[in-house]
PDB file of C-alpha atoms in Angstrom:
ATOM      1  CA  MET Y   1      40.549 -63.616-102.457  1.00 45.00           C
ATOM      2  CA  THR Y   2      38.278 -61.170-101.588  1.00 43.00           C
ATOM      3  CA  PHE Y   3      36.457 -63.286 -99.746  1.00 38.00           C
ATOM      4  CA  ARG Y   4      39.574 -64.333 -97.351  1.00 42.00           C
ATOM      5  CA  ILE Y   5      40.950 -60.646 -96.869  1.00 40.00           C
ATOM      6  CA  SER Y   6      37.452 -59.664 -95.761  1.00 41.00           C
ATOM      7  CA  LEU Y   7      37.473 -62.386 -92.931  1.00 37.00           C
ATOM      8  CA  LEU Y   8      40.783 -61.557 -91.814  1.00 40.00           C
ATOM      9  CA  LEU Y   9      39.778 -57.734 -91.613  1.00 38.00           C
ATOM     10  CA  SER Y  10      36.716 -58.732 -89.737  1.00 43.00           C
ATOM     11  CA  GLY Y  11      39.306 -60.764 -87.176  1.00 45.00           C
ATOM     12  CA  LEU Y  12      41.337 -58.035 -86.464  1.00 40.00           C
ATOM     13  CA  LEU Y  13      38.304 -56.049 -86.255  1.00 38.00           C
ATOM     14  CA  SER Y  14      37.088 -58.239 -83.071  1.00 39.00           C
ATOM     15  CA  LEU Y  15      40.368 -58.366 -81.842  1.00 38.00           C
ATOM     16  CA  SER Y  16      40.965 -54.635 -81.980  1.00 38.00           C
ATOM     17  CA  LEU Y  17      37.253 -54.348 -80.533  1.00 35.00           C
ATOM     18  CA  VAL Y  18      38.669 -57.623 -77.233  1.00 37.00           C
ATOM     19  CA  ASP Y  19      41.672 -55.228 -76.374  1.00 41.00           C
ATOM     20  CA  THR Y  20      39.536 -52.054 -76.256  1.00 40.00           C
ATOM     21  CA  ALA Y  21      37.123 -53.868 -73.713  1.00 40.00           C
ATOM     22  CA  PHE Y  22      40.455 -55.235 -71.986  1.00 43.00           C
ATOM     23  CA  ALA Y  23      42.257 -51.755 -72.194  1.00 46.00           C
ATOM     24  CA  LEU Y  24      38.339 -50.705 -69.778  1.00 82.00           C
ATOM     25  CA  THR Y  25      38.658 -52.771 -67.230  1.00 96.00           C
ATOM     26  CA  LEU Y  26      41.197 -51.474 -64.648  1.00 98.00           C
ATOM     27  CA  LYS Y  27      43.972 -53.753 -63.743  1.00 97.00           C
ATOM     28  CA  PRO Y  28      43.959 -54.557 -59.663  1.00 96.00           C
ATOM     29  CA  PHE Y  29      46.181 -52.773 -56.759  1.00 98.00           C
ATOM     30  CA  LYS Y  30      46.402 -53.611 -53.863  1.00 98.00           C
ATOM     31  CA  ASP Y  31      42.910 -55.113 -54.283  1.00 98.00           C
ATOM     32  CA  GLU Y  32      42.633 -57.617 -51.212  1.00 97.00           C
ATOM     33  CA  LEU Y  33      43.499 -53.939 -48.786  1.00 98.00           C
ATOM     34  CA  PHE Y  34      40.014 -52.303 -50.451  1.00 98.00           C
ATOM     35  CA  ALA Y  35      38.066 -54.355 -50.975  1.00 97.00           C
ATOM     36  CA  TYR Y  36      34.863 -53.933 -48.866  1.00 97.00           C
ATOM     37  CA  PRO Y  37      35.590 -55.779 -45.485  1.00 95.00           C
ATOM     38  CA  ALA Y  38      31.711 -57.960 -45.568  1.00 95.00           C
ATOM     39  CA  ILE Y  39      29.004 -57.773 -47.256  1.00 97.00           C
ATOM     40  CA  LEU Y  40      25.978 -57.325 -45.069  1.00 98.00           C
ATOM     41  CA  SER Y  41      23.244 -56.914 -47.311  1.00 98.00           C
ATOM     42  CA  THR Y  42      22.444 -56.783 -51.191  1.00 97.00           C
ATOM     43  CA  GLU Y  43      19.166 -55.769 -52.861  1.00 96.00           C
ATOM     44  CA  ALA Y  44      17.589 -55.245 -56.423  1.00 92.00           C
ATOM     45  CA  GLY Y  45      20.331 -57.394 -58.220  1.00 92.00           C
ATOM     46  CA  GLY Y  46      23.150 -55.759 -56.267  1.00 94.00           C
ATOM     47  CA  ALA Y  47      22.367 -52.478 -57.087  1.00 98.00           C
ATOM     48  CA  TYR Y  48      21.923 -50.950 -53.413  1.00 98.00           C
ATOM     49  CA  THR Y  49      24.483 -53.071 -50.750  1.00 98.00           C
ATOM     50  CA  VAL Y  50      25.129 -52.338 -47.346  1.00 98.00           C
ATOM     51  CA  VAL Y  51      29.143 -52.750 -45.903  1.00 98.00           C
ATOM     52  CA  ASP Y  52      30.021 -53.442 -42.919  1.00 98.00           C
ATOM     53  CA  TYR Y  53      31.947 -50.433 -41.521  1.00 98.00           C
ATOM     54  CA  ASN Y  54      34.093 -50.758 -38.247  1.00 97.00           C
ATOM     55  CA  GLU Y  55      36.075 -47.727 -37.212  1.00 97.00           C
ATOM     56  CA  ALA Y  56      38.517 -50.170 -34.838  1.00 97.00           C
ATOM     57  CA  ARG Y  57      39.613 -51.865 -37.931  1.00 97.00           C
ATOM     58  CA  ASP Y  58      38.870 -49.551 -40.766  1.00 98.00           C
ATOM     59  CA  ILE Y  59      40.526 -46.624 -39.019  1.00 98.00           C
ATOM     60  CA  ASN Y  60      42.377 -47.582 -35.855  1.00 97.00           C
ATOM     61  CA  LYS Y  61      43.782 -51.341 -37.596  1.00 97.00           C
ATOM     62  CA  ARG Y  62      44.654 -49.965 -40.906  1.00 98.00           C
ATOM     63  CA  ASP Y  63      45.742 -45.933 -39.671  1.00 98.00           C
ATOM     64  CA  GLN Y  64      49.770 -46.079 -38.452  1.00 98.00           C
ATOM     65  CA  VAL Y  65      48.044 -42.295 -36.394  1.00 98.00           C
ATOM     66  CA  PRO Y  66      44.654 -42.756 -37.082  1.00 97.00           C
ATOM     67  CA  GLU Y  67      42.800 -40.473 -39.461  1.00 97.00           C
ATOM     68  CA  ARG Y  68      46.394 -38.731 -40.358  1.00 97.00           C
ATOM     69  CA  ARG Y  69      48.496 -41.424 -41.825  1.00 98.00           C
ATOM     70  CA  VAL Y  70      47.996 -44.892 -43.639  1.00 98.00           C
ATOM     71  CA  ARG Y  71      49.676 -47.475 -42.308  1.00 98.00           C
ATOM     72  CA  GLY Y  72      52.679 -48.034 -45.548  1.00 98.00           C
ATOM     73  CA  ASN Y  73      51.443 -51.133 -46.848  1.00 98.00           C
ATOM     74  CA  TYR Y  74      48.307 -49.279 -47.972  1.00 98.00           C
ATOM     75  CA  ILE Y  75      50.084 -47.157 -50.226  1.00 98.00           C
ATOM     76  CA  SER Y  76      52.657 -46.593 -53.170  1.00 98.00           C
ATOM     77  CA  THR Y  77      54.167 -42.878 -53.365  1.00 98.00           C
ATOM     78  CA  GLY Y  78      56.353 -43.913 -56.092  1.00 98.00           C
ATOM     79  CA  VAL Y  79      53.190 -42.123 -57.947  1.00 98.00           C
ATOM     80  CA  ARG Y  80      53.979 -38.979 -57.142  1.00 98.00           C
ATOM     81  CA  LYS Y  81      56.935 -39.258 -60.422  1.00 98.00           C
ATOM     82  CA  ALA Y  82      54.026 -38.548 -62.493  1.00 98.00           C
ATOM     83  CA  GLN Y  83      52.223 -35.696 -60.278  1.00 98.00           C
ATOM     84  CA  LYS Y  84      52.166 -32.309 -61.549  1.00 98.00           C
ATOM     85  CA  ASP Y  85      50.798 -29.217 -59.762  1.00 98.00           C
ATOM     86  CA  VAL Y  86      49.777 -27.275 -62.617  1.00 98.00           C
ATOM     87  CA  SER Y  87      47.609 -24.063 -63.847  1.00 98.00           C
ATOM     88  CA  LEU Y  88      45.292 -23.957 -66.510  1.00 98.00           C
ATOM     89  CA  LYS Y  89      44.118 -20.770 -68.232  1.00 98.00           C
ATOM     90  CA  THR Y  90      40.359 -20.450 -69.078  1.00 98.00           C
ATOM     91  CA  GLU Y  91      37.445 -18.292 -70.572  1.00 97.00           C
ATOM     92  CA  ALA Y  92      36.099 -19.276 -66.764  1.00 98.00           C
ATOM     93  CA  GLY Y  93      39.278 -18.343 -64.609  1.00 98.00           C
ATOM     94  CA  THR Y  94      42.624 -19.871 -64.356  1.00 98.00           C
ATOM     95  CA  ILE Y  95      42.321 -23.060 -62.735  1.00 98.00           C
ATOM     96  CA  ARG Y  96      44.823 -24.586 -60.114  1.00 98.00           C
ATOM     97  CA  HIS Y  97      44.900 -28.564 -60.062  1.00 98.00           C
ATOM     98  CA  PHE Y  98      47.078 -31.622 -59.718  1.00 98.00           C
ATOM     99  CA  ALA Y  99      47.481 -33.828 -62.785  1.00 98.00           C
ATOM    100  CA  VAL Y 100      48.585 -37.665 -61.969  1.00 98.00           C
ATOM    101  CA  GLY Y 101      49.342 -39.669 -64.868  1.00 98.00           C
ATOM    102  CA  LYS Y 102      48.753 -38.738 -68.969  1.00 98.00           C
ATOM    103  CA  THR Y 103      47.442 -35.232 -69.843  1.00 98.00           C
ATOM    104  CA  GLU Y 104      47.497 -36.290 -73.204  1.00 98.00           C
ATOM    105  CA  GLY Y 105      46.467 -39.685 -75.028  1.00 98.00           C
ATOM    106  CA  ALA Y 106      44.979 -40.980 -71.792  1.00 98.00           C
ATOM    107  CA  GLN Y 107      42.483 -43.441 -71.935  1.00 97.00           C
ATOM    108  CA  VAL Y 108      39.727 -43.091 -68.632  1.00 98.00           C
ATOM    109  CA  ILE Y 109      40.086 -39.499 -66.476  1.00 98.00           C
ATOM    110  CA  THR Y 110      39.024 -39.732 -63.039  1.00 99.00           C
ATOM    111  CA  ILE Y 111      37.994 -35.869 -61.242  1.00 99.00           C
ATOM    112  CA  TYR Y 112      37.730 -35.369 -57.572  1.00 99.00           C
ATOM    113  CA  LEU Y 113      36.121 -32.459 -56.099  1.00 98.00           C
ATOM    114  CA  HIS Y 114      36.729 -31.545 -52.605  1.00 98.00           C
ATOM    115  CA  GLY Y 115      33.781 -30.693 -49.696  1.00 97.00           C
ATOM    116  CA  GLN Y 116      33.562 -27.587 -47.841  1.00 97.00           C
ATOM    117  CA  GLY Y 117      36.477 -25.901 -46.282  1.00 96.00           C
ATOM    118  CA  GLY Y 118      39.254 -28.342 -48.860  1.00 97.00           C
ATOM    119  CA  SER Y 119      41.314 -27.420 -51.883  1.00 98.00           C
ATOM    120  CA  ARG Y 120      43.124 -29.647 -54.240  1.00 98.00           C
ATOM    121  CA  LYS Y 121      45.875 -30.697 -51.739  1.00 98.00           C
ATOM    122  CA  GLN Y 122      43.255 -32.904 -50.006  1.00 98.00           C
ATOM    123  CA  GLY Y 123      42.580 -34.908 -53.514  1.00 98.00           C
ATOM    124  CA  VAL Y 124      46.512 -35.877 -53.893  1.00 98.00           C
ATOM    125  CA  ASP Y 125      46.914 -36.766 -49.799  1.00 98.00           C
ATOM    126  CA  ASP Y 126      48.795 -40.115 -50.152  1.00 98.00           C
ATOM    127  CA  PHE Y 127      48.239 -40.501 -46.280  1.00 98.00           C
ATOM    128  CA  THR Y 128      44.642 -39.577 -45.443  1.00 98.00           C
ATOM    129  CA  PHE Y 129      41.345 -41.471 -45.929  1.00 98.00           C
ATOM    130  CA  GLY Y 130      43.044 -44.817 -45.565  1.00 98.00           C
ATOM    131  CA  GLY Y 131      45.086 -44.249 -48.128  1.00 98.00           C
ATOM    132  CA  ASN Y 132      42.272 -44.319 -51.056  1.00 98.00           C
ATOM    133  CA  PHE Y 133      43.643 -41.036 -53.018  1.00 98.00           C
ATOM    134  CA  ASN Y 134      46.991 -42.862 -53.207  1.00 98.00           C
ATOM    135  CA  ARG Y 135      44.880 -45.924 -54.927  1.00 98.00           C
ATOM    136  CA  ILE Y 136      42.789 -43.803 -57.258  1.00 98.00           C
ATOM    137  CA  LYS Y 137      46.457 -41.777 -58.418  1.00 98.00           C
ATOM    138  CA  ASN Y 138      48.171 -45.448 -58.730  1.00 98.00           C
ATOM    139  CA  LEU Y 139      44.965 -47.286 -60.803  1.00 98.00           C
ATOM    140  CA  MET Y 140      44.733 -43.644 -63.008  1.00 98.00           C
ATOM    141  CA  VAL Y 141      48.530 -44.496 -63.864  1.00 98.00           C
ATOM    142  CA  ALA Y 142      48.888 -48.018 -64.156  1.00 98.00           C
ATOM    143  CA  ASN Y 143      46.433 -48.334 -66.651  1.00 97.00           C
ATOM    144  CA  GLY Y 144      47.539 -45.376 -69.090  1.00 97.00           C
ATOM    145  CA  GLY Y 145      44.438 -43.162 -67.080  1.00 98.00           C
ATOM    146  CA  LEU Y 146      44.760 -39.372 -65.550  1.00 98.00           C
ATOM    147  CA  TYR Y 147      43.493 -37.802 -62.315  1.00 99.00           C
ATOM    148  CA  LEU Y 148      43.126 -34.726 -61.250  1.00 99.00           C
ATOM    149  CA  SER Y 149      42.113 -32.804 -58.221  1.00 99.00           C
ATOM    150  CA  PRO Y 150      41.358 -29.403 -58.517  1.00 98.00           C
ATOM    151  CA  ASP Y 151      40.882 -25.980 -56.876  1.00 98.00           C
ATOM    152  CA  PHE Y 152      37.694 -23.943 -57.695  1.00 98.00           C
ATOM    153  CA  PRO Y 153      36.090 -20.917 -56.575  1.00 98.00           C
ATOM    154  CA  ASP Y 154      32.499 -22.063 -55.078  1.00 98.00           C
ATOM    155  CA  PHE Y 155      30.072 -24.899 -54.931  1.00 98.00           C
ATOM    156  CA  GLY Y 156      27.690 -23.041 -57.622  1.00 98.00           C
ATOM    157  CA  GLU Y 157      28.118 -21.756 -60.765  1.00 98.00           C
ATOM    158  CA  ASN Y 158      31.556 -19.971 -60.935  1.00 98.00           C
ATOM    159  CA  GLY Y 159      32.820 -23.132 -59.743  1.00 98.00           C
ATOM    160  CA  ALA Y 160      30.627 -25.461 -61.973  1.00 98.00           C
ATOM    161  CA  ASN Y 161      31.889 -23.453 -64.947  1.00 98.00           C
ATOM    162  CA  GLN Y 162      35.877 -24.290 -64.058  1.00 98.00           C
ATOM    163  CA  ILE Y 163      35.205 -28.049 -63.750  1.00 98.00           C
ATOM    164  CA  ALA Y 164      33.140 -27.658 -66.626  1.00 98.00           C
ATOM    165  CA  ALA Y 165      36.237 -26.646 -68.739  1.00 98.00           C
ATOM    166  CA  LEU Y 166      38.953 -28.379 -67.368  1.00 98.00           C
ATOM    167  CA  ILE Y 167      36.555 -31.612 -68.277  1.00 98.00           C
ATOM    168  CA  ASP Y 168      35.994 -29.618 -72.402  1.00 98.00           C
ATOM    169  CA  HIS Y 169      40.084 -28.875 -71.975  1.00 98.00           C
ATOM    170  CA  TYR Y 170      41.559 -32.916 -71.615  1.00 98.00           C
ATOM    171  CA  ALA Y 171      38.815 -34.391 -73.067  1.00 98.00           C
ATOM    172  CA  ALA Y 172      40.152 -32.041 -75.902  1.00 98.00           C
ATOM    173  CA  LYS Y 173      43.400 -33.486 -74.988  1.00 98.00           C
ATOM    174  CA  SER Y 174      42.748 -36.956 -74.627  1.00 98.00           C
ATOM    175  CA  PRO Y 175      39.816 -37.810 -77.981  1.00 97.00           C
ATOM    176  CA  GLY Y 176      37.579 -40.867 -76.498  1.00 93.00           C
ATOM    177  CA  ALA Y 177      38.570 -41.007 -72.877  1.00 98.00           C
ATOM    178  CA  ARG Y 178      35.917 -42.653 -70.272  1.00 98.00           C
ATOM    179  CA  ILE Y 179      35.520 -39.249 -67.731  1.00 98.00           C
ATOM    180  CA  PHE Y 180      34.469 -40.186 -64.018  1.00 99.00           C
ATOM    181  CA  VAL Y 181      33.424 -37.176 -61.691  1.00 99.00           C
ATOM    182  CA  ALA Y 182      33.729 -37.718 -57.955  1.00 98.00           C
ATOM    183  CA  CYS Y 183      32.227 -35.555 -55.778  1.00 98.00           C
ATOM    184  CA  GLY Y 184      32.611 -35.491 -51.666  1.00 98.00           C
ATOM    185  CA  SER Y 185      29.984 -33.883 -49.680  1.00 98.00           C
ATOM    186  CA  MET Y 186      29.115 -30.351 -50.956  1.00 98.00           C
ATOM    187  CA  GLY Y 187      31.214 -31.053 -53.887  1.00 98.00           C
ATOM    188  CA  GLY Y 188      28.080 -33.002 -55.277  1.00 98.00           C
ATOM    189  CA  MET Y 189      26.433 -29.712 -56.133  1.00 98.00           C
ATOM    190  CA  LEU Y 190      28.841 -29.405 -58.535  1.00 98.00           C
ATOM    191  CA  CYS Y 191      28.318 -33.085 -59.774  1.00 98.00           C
ATOM    192  CA  TRP Y 192      24.904 -32.129 -60.415  1.00 98.00           C
ATOM    193  CA  GLN Y 193      25.183 -28.912 -62.151  1.00 98.00           C
ATOM    194  CA  LEU Y 194      27.189 -30.476 -64.369  1.00 98.00           C
ATOM    195  CA  ALA Y 195      24.820 -33.036 -65.147  1.00 98.00           C
ATOM    196  CA  SER Y 196      22.695 -30.086 -66.089  1.00 98.00           C
ATOM    197  CA  ASN Y 197      25.282 -28.783 -68.656  1.00 97.00           C
ATOM    198  CA  SER Y 198      24.089 -30.929 -71.770  1.00 97.00           C
ATOM    199  CA  THR Y 199      27.617 -30.457 -73.332  1.00 97.00           C
ATOM    200  CA  THR Y 200      29.496 -31.743 -70.207  1.00 98.00           C
ATOM    201  CA  ALA Y 201      26.994 -34.772 -69.242  1.00 98.00           C
ATOM    202  CA  ASN Y 202      28.057 -36.001 -72.768  1.00 97.00           C
ATOM    203  CA  GLN Y 203      31.473 -35.821 -71.831  1.00 98.00           C
ATOM    204  CA  ILE Y 204      30.866 -37.840 -68.623  1.00 98.00           C
ATOM    205  CA  SER Y 205      30.681 -41.088 -68.168  1.00 98.00           C
ATOM    206  CA  GLY Y 206      29.836 -41.418 -64.085  1.00 98.00           C
ATOM    207  CA  LEU Y 207      28.640 -39.589 -61.130  1.00 98.00           C
ATOM    208  CA  LEU Y 208      30.523 -40.656 -57.930  1.00 99.00           C
ATOM    209  CA  LEU Y 209      28.334 -39.102 -55.130  1.00 98.00           C
ATOM    210  CA  LEU Y 210      30.679 -39.962 -51.207  1.00 98.00           C
ATOM    211  CA  GLY Y 211      28.921 -38.823 -48.201  1.00 98.00           C
ATOM    212  CA  SER Y 212      27.492 -36.050 -50.230  1.00 98.00           C
ATOM    213  CA  LEU Y 213      23.768 -34.378 -51.243  1.00 98.00           C
ATOM    214  CA  TRP Y 214      20.727 -34.799 -53.580  1.00 98.00           C
ATOM    215  CA  ASP Y 215      19.239 -32.849 -55.922  1.00 98.00           C
ATOM    216  CA  GLU Y 216      15.843 -33.362 -57.243  1.00 97.00           C
ATOM    217  CA  ASN Y 217      16.622 -31.513 -60.693  1.00 98.00           C
ATOM    218  CA  PHE Y 218      18.682 -34.190 -61.679  1.00 98.00           C
ATOM    219  CA  LEU Y 219      15.463 -35.891 -62.340  1.00 98.00           C
ATOM    220  CA  SER Y 220      14.832 -33.230 -65.441  1.00 98.00           C
ATOM    221  CA  SER Y 221      18.845 -33.468 -66.973  1.00 98.00           C
ATOM    222  CA  ALA Y 222      20.781 -34.004 -69.898  1.00 98.00           C
ATOM    223  CA  GLY Y 223      22.519 -36.657 -67.535  1.00 98.00           C
ATOM    224  CA  PHE Y 224      19.774 -38.292 -66.393  1.00 98.00           C
ATOM    225  CA  LYS Y 225      18.372 -38.393 -69.943  1.00 98.00           C
ATOM    226  CA  ALA Y 226      21.933 -40.285 -70.920  1.00 98.00           C
ATOM    227  CA  LYS Y 227      21.500 -42.129 -68.052  1.00 98.00           C
ATOM    228  CA  ILE Y 228      24.670 -41.658 -66.857  1.00 98.00           C
ATOM    229  CA  PRO Y 229      25.485 -44.324 -64.592  1.00 98.00           C
ATOM    230  CA  VAL Y 230      25.471 -43.069 -60.862  1.00 98.00           C
ATOM    231  CA  PHE Y 231      27.522 -44.548 -57.982  1.00 98.00           C
ATOM    232  CA  PHE Y 232      26.453 -43.213 -54.403  1.00 98.00           C
ATOM    233  CA  GLY Y 233      28.425 -43.577 -50.978  1.00 98.00           C
ATOM    234  CA  GLN Y 234      26.717 -43.142 -47.685  1.00 98.00           C
ATOM    235  CA  GLY Y 235      27.512 -43.786 -44.106  1.00 98.00           C
ATOM    236  CA  SER Y 236      24.441 -44.741 -41.912  1.00 98.00           C
ATOM    237  CA  ARG Y 237      25.385 -42.574 -38.979  1.00 98.00           C
ATOM    238  CA  ASP Y 238      26.103 -39.418 -41.359  1.00 98.00           C
ATOM    239  CA  THR Y 239      24.833 -36.611 -39.345  1.00 97.00           C
ATOM    240  CA  VAL Y 240      25.797 -33.621 -42.313  1.00 98.00           C
ATOM    241  CA  PHE Y 241      23.493 -35.468 -45.217  1.00 98.00           C
ATOM    242  CA  PRO Y 242      20.976 -37.993 -43.680  1.00 98.00           C
ATOM    243  CA  VAL Y 243      21.239 -41.560 -45.281  1.00 98.00           C
ATOM    244  CA  GLU Y 244      17.357 -41.731 -45.755  1.00 98.00           C
ATOM    245  CA  LYS Y 245      17.455 -38.743 -47.500  1.00 98.00           C
ATOM    246  CA  GLN Y 246      20.420 -40.074 -50.308  1.00 98.00           C
ATOM    247  CA  GLU Y 247      18.862 -43.378 -50.136  1.00 98.00           C
ATOM    248  CA  GLY Y 248      14.985 -41.755 -51.177  1.00 98.00           C
ATOM    249  CA  PHE Y 249      16.550 -40.394 -53.823  1.00 98.00           C
ATOM    250  CA  PHE Y 250      18.279 -43.402 -55.379  1.00 98.00           C
ATOM    251  CA  ARG Y 251      15.577 -45.055 -55.196  1.00 98.00           C
ATOM    252  CA  SER Y 252      13.257 -42.050 -56.506  1.00 98.00           C
ATOM    253  CA  ILE Y 253      16.479 -42.693 -59.818  1.00 98.00           C
ATOM    254  CA  THR Y 254      15.523 -45.995 -60.312  1.00 96.00           C
ATOM    255  CA  GLU Y 255      11.763 -45.844 -60.198  1.00 97.00           C
ATOM    256  CA  ARG Y 256      11.886 -42.769 -62.445  1.00 97.00           C
ATOM    257  CA  SER Y 257      13.693 -45.255 -65.442  1.00 97.00           C
ATOM    258  CA  PRO Y 258      13.749 -48.806 -64.523  1.00 96.00           C
ATOM    259  CA  GLY Y 259      17.048 -50.188 -65.531  1.00 96.00           C
ATOM    260  CA  TYR Y 260      18.972 -46.915 -64.791  1.00 98.00           C
ATOM    261  CA  PRO Y 261      22.547 -47.876 -63.761  1.00 98.00           C
ATOM    262  CA  ALA Y 262      22.554 -46.239 -60.727  1.00 98.00           C
ATOM    263  CA  ARG Y 263      24.257 -48.506 -57.409  1.00 98.00           C
ATOM    264  CA  PHE Y 264      24.173 -47.451 -53.755  1.00 98.00           C
ATOM    265  CA  VAL Y 265      26.482 -48.561 -50.994  1.00 98.00           C
ATOM    266  CA  ARG Y 266      25.955 -47.902 -47.226  1.00 98.00           C
ATOM    267  CA  PHE Y 267      28.390 -48.332 -44.796  1.00 98.00           C
ATOM    268  CA  GLU Y 268      26.882 -49.768 -41.701  1.00 98.00           C
ATOM    269  CA  THR Y 269      27.973 -47.091 -38.650  1.00 98.00           C
ATOM    270  CA  GLY Y 270      29.924 -45.671 -41.150  1.00 98.00           C
ATOM    271  CA  THR Y 271      30.364 -41.267 -40.467  1.00 98.00           C
ATOM    272  CA  HIS Y 272      30.534 -38.168 -43.267  1.00 98.00           C
ATOM    273  CA  GLY Y 273      33.919 -38.930 -44.220  1.00 97.00           C
ATOM    274  CA  THR Y 274      33.733 -42.691 -44.303  1.00 98.00           C
ATOM    275  CA  PRO Y 275      32.443 -43.527 -47.701  1.00 98.00           C
ATOM    276  CA  ILE Y 276      35.960 -41.576 -49.187  1.00 98.00           C
ATOM    277  CA  ARG Y 277      37.856 -43.818 -47.008  1.00 98.00           C
ATOM    278  CA  MET Y 278      36.255 -46.993 -48.139  1.00 98.00           C
ATOM    279  CA  ILE Y 279      34.826 -46.571 -51.521  1.00 98.00           C
ATOM    280  CA  ASP Y 280      36.281 -49.625 -53.665  1.00 98.00           C
ATOM    281  CA  TRP Y 281      37.228 -47.433 -56.728  1.00 98.00           C
ATOM    282  CA  ARG Y 282      38.708 -50.135 -58.955  1.00 98.00           C
ATOM    283  CA  GLU Y 283      35.225 -51.976 -58.378  1.00 98.00           C
ATOM    284  CA  THR Y 284      32.575 -48.732 -58.832  1.00 98.00           C
ATOM    285  CA  LEU Y 285      34.844 -47.858 -62.062  1.00 98.00           C
ATOM    286  CA  ASN Y 286      34.777 -50.941 -63.577  1.00 98.00           C
ATOM    287  CA  TRP Y 287      31.543 -51.514 -63.123  1.00 98.00           C
ATOM    288  CA  MET Y 288      31.293 -47.932 -64.979  1.00 98.00           C
ATOM    289  CA  LEU Y 289      33.467 -48.840 -67.353  1.00 98.00           C
ATOM    290  CA  SER Y 290      30.981 -51.731 -68.313  1.00 97.00           C
ATOM    291  CA  VAL Y 291      27.972 -49.819 -69.144  1.00 96.00           C
ATOM    292  CA  PRO Y 292      27.687 -49.305 -72.483  1.00 90.00           C
TER     293      PRO Y 292
END
């Protein structure tokens, strides 16, 4: 009898682990529209990929009004029912942010940090950047997750402290949730500071740098030691942060730590904002979710 009970418990545990694995794989949302249009080349077992980007196809054909309003088939605005504009009081200050999805008991949390001149509103705009913010909102809601788009005072210590406080708050509300931080352009300064904070680094399951910058200090950070997965998306014609610099930094990570979970996607002919428009959120997050 004891042997049978042990087998039963073992079987239930196995099923539980399988269910958990499936729960941590994001279900599709308009994948046929947001998948990378064509892969020009790959290196290092797919860790470095060059993706074809064509403005006539990826902006003019995709948008009803170029760079202002995407065509309706790319979005689903029903997700707005799950969206709230809220304020959180913390010791680091009051943090205005949009929260989309489950503010408690979420399985996965994605946070978007805007660049220079942006605000919390950028990350929830359904129509700009080819509808890609609408997609990440829908992916989080459909998968029992939470999407956050905050304001912050600066890209320095004050801003980093507020985002760390935001992460700490929602991590406590959703114990065990995998937390991903996506940083656009100058927002990358916050990504790297979060990685250097030992407490916050242990709460983060992945960093996404979108048309952003590099920081050599990451190579000695708590995040690097913890092997937080890092994704880089960069346009080959980015005049703000040259692609060669970011590629060099990506390679320095993999050279310093062979096998480090890092990926680089180069959007050929893309410019500064291209990665925000073109990143395949589901493909990228599912890769990060698969990293132990």
